[in-house]
Backbone as a chain_set.jsonl record, in Angstrom:
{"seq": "XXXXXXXXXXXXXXXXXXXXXXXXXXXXXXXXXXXXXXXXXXXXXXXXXXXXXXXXXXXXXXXXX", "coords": {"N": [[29.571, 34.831, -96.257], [27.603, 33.157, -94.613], [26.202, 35.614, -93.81], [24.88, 35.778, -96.242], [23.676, 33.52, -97.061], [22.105, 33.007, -94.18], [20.154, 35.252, -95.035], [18.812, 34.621, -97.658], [17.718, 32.337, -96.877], [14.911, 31.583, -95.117], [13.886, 29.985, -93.516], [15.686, 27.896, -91.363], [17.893, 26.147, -89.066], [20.048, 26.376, -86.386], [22.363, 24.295, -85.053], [24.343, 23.178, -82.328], [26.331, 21.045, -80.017], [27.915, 18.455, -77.752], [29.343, 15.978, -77.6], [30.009, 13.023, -76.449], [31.694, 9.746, -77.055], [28.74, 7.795, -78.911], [27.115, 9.756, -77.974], [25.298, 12.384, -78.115], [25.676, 15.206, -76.064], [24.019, 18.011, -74.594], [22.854, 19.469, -76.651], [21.654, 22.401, -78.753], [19.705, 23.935, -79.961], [19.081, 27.06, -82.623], [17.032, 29.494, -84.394], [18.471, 31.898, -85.025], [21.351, 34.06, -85.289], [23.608, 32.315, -84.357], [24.563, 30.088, -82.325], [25.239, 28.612, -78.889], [26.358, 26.336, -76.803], [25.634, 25.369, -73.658], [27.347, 23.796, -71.699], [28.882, 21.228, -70.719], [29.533, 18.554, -67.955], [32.198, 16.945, -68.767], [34.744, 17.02, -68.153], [36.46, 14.522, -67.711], [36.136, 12.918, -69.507], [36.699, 11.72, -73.092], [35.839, 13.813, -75.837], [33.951, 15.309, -78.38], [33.195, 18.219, -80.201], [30.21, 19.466, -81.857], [28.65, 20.638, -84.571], [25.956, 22.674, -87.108], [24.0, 23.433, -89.356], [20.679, 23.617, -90.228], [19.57, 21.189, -92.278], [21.463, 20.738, -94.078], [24.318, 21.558, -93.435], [26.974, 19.95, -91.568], [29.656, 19.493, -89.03], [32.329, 18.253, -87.197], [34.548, 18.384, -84.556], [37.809, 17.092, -83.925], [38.044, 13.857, -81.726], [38.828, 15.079, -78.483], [41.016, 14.198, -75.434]], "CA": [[28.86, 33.688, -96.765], [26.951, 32.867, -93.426], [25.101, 36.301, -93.865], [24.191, 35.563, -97.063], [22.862, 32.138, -96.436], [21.058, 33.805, -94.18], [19.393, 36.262, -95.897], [18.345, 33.853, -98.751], [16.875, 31.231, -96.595], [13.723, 32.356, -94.278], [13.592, 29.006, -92.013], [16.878, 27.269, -90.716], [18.108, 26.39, -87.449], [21.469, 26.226, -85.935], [22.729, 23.717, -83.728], [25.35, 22.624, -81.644], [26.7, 19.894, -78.912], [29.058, 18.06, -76.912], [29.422, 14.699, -78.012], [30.993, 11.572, -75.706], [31.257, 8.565, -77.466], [28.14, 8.239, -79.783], [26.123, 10.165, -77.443], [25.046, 14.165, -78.217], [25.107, 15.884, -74.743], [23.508, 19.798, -74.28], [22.171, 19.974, -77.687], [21.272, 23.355, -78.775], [19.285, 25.037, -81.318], [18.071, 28.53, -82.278], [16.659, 29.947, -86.031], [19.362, 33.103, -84.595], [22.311, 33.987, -86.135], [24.701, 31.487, -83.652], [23.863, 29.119, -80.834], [26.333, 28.03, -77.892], [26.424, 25.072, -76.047], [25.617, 25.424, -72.292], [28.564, 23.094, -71.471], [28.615, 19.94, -69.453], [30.402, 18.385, -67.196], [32.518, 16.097, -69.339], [36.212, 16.866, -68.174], [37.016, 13.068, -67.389], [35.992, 11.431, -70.776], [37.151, 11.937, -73.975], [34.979, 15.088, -76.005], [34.229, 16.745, -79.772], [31.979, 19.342, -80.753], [29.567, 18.975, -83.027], [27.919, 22.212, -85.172], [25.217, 22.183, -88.069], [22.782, 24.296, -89.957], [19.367, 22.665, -90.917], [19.993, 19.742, -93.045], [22.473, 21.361, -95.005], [25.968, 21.127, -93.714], [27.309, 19.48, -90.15], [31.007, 19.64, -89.132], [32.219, 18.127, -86.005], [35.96, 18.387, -84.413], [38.764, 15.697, -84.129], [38.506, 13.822, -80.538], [40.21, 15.429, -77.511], [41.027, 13.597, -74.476]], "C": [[27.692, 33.32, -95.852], [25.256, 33.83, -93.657], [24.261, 36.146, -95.129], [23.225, 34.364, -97.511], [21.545, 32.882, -95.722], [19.756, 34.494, -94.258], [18.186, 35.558, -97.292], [17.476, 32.948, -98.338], [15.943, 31.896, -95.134], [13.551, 31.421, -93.068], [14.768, 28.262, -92.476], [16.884, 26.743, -89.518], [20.147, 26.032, -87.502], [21.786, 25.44, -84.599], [23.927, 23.291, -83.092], [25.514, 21.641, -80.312], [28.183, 19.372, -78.781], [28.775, 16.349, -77.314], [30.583, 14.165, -76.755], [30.735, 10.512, -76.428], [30.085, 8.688, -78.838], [26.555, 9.263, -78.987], [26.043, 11.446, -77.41], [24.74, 14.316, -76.896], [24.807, 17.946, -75.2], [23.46, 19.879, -75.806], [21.638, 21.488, -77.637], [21.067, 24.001, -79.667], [19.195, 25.877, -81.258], [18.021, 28.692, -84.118], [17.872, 31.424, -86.074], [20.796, 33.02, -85.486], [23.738, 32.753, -85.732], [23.508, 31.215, -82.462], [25.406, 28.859, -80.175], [25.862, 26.73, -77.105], [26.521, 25.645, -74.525], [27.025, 24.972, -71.791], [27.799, 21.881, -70.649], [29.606, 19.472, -69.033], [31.776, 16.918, -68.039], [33.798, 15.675, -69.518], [36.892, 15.626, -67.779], [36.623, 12.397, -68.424], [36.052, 12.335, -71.6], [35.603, 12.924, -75.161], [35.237, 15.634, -77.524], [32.856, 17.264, -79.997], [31.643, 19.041, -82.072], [28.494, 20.71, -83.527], [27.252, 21.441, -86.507], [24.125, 23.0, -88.248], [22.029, 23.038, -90.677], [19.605, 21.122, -91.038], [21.301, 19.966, -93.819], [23.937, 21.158, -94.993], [25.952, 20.869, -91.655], [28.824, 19.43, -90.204], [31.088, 19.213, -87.282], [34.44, 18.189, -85.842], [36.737, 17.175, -84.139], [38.151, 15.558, -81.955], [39.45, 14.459, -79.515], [39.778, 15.168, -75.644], [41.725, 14.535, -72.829]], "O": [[26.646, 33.159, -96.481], [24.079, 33.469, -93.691], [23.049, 36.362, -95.09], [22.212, 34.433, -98.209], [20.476, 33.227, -96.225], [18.674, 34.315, -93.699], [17.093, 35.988, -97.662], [16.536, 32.608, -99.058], [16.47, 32.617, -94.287], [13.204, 31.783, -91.943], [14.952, 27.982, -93.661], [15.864, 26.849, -88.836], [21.002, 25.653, -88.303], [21.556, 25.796, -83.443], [24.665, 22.945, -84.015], [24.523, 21.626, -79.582], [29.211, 19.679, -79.385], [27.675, 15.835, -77.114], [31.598, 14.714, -76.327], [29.549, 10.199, -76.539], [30.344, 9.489, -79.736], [25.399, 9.356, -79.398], [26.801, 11.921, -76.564], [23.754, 13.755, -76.417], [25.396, 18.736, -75.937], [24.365, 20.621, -76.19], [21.189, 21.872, -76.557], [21.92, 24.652, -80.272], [19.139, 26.315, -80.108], [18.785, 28.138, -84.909], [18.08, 31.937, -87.173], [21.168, 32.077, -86.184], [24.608, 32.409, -86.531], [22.455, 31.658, -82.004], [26.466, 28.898, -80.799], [24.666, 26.448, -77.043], [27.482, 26.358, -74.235], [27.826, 25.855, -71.482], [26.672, 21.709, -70.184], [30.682, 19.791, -69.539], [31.941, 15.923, -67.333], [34.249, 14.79, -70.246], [38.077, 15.78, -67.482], [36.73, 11.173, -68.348], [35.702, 13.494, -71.381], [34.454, 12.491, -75.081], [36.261, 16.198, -77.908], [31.745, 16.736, -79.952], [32.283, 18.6, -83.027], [27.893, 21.523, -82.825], [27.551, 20.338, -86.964], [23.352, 23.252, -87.324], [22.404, 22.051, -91.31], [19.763, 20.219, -90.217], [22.063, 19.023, -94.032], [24.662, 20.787, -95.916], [25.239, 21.388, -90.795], [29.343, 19.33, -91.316], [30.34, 19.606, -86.387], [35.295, 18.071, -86.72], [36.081, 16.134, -84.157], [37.951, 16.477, -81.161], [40.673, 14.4, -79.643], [38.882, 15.598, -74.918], [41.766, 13.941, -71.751]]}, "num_chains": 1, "name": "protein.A"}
């Protein structure tokens, strides 16, 4: 599905982050097939990942402390 997305659409981007609270840390785009998150230092406060193509679809994970 991904590749075919893809394939169909000519400009995208892909991003990802580290969320605390309501605050996006290490944001990270690319137009590439995947992006990663650098990391940050964030092992003492509570943490979910956040992912998202374009405008199109965003998905983030449950809190974990």
């Amino acid at each position: 599905m991904w590749q075919q997305y893809r394939a169909s659409h000519g400009a995208y981007q892909v991003c990802t982050s580290i969320v605390t609270g309501s605050t996006l840390r290490d944001l990270q785009c690319s137009s590439g097939p995947d992006v990663w998150s650098s990391g940050a230092n964030t092992l003492s406060v509570c943490t979910r990942a956040l992912g998202g193509i374009s405008d199109v679809a965003q998905k983030e994970t449950e809190v974990r402390c």
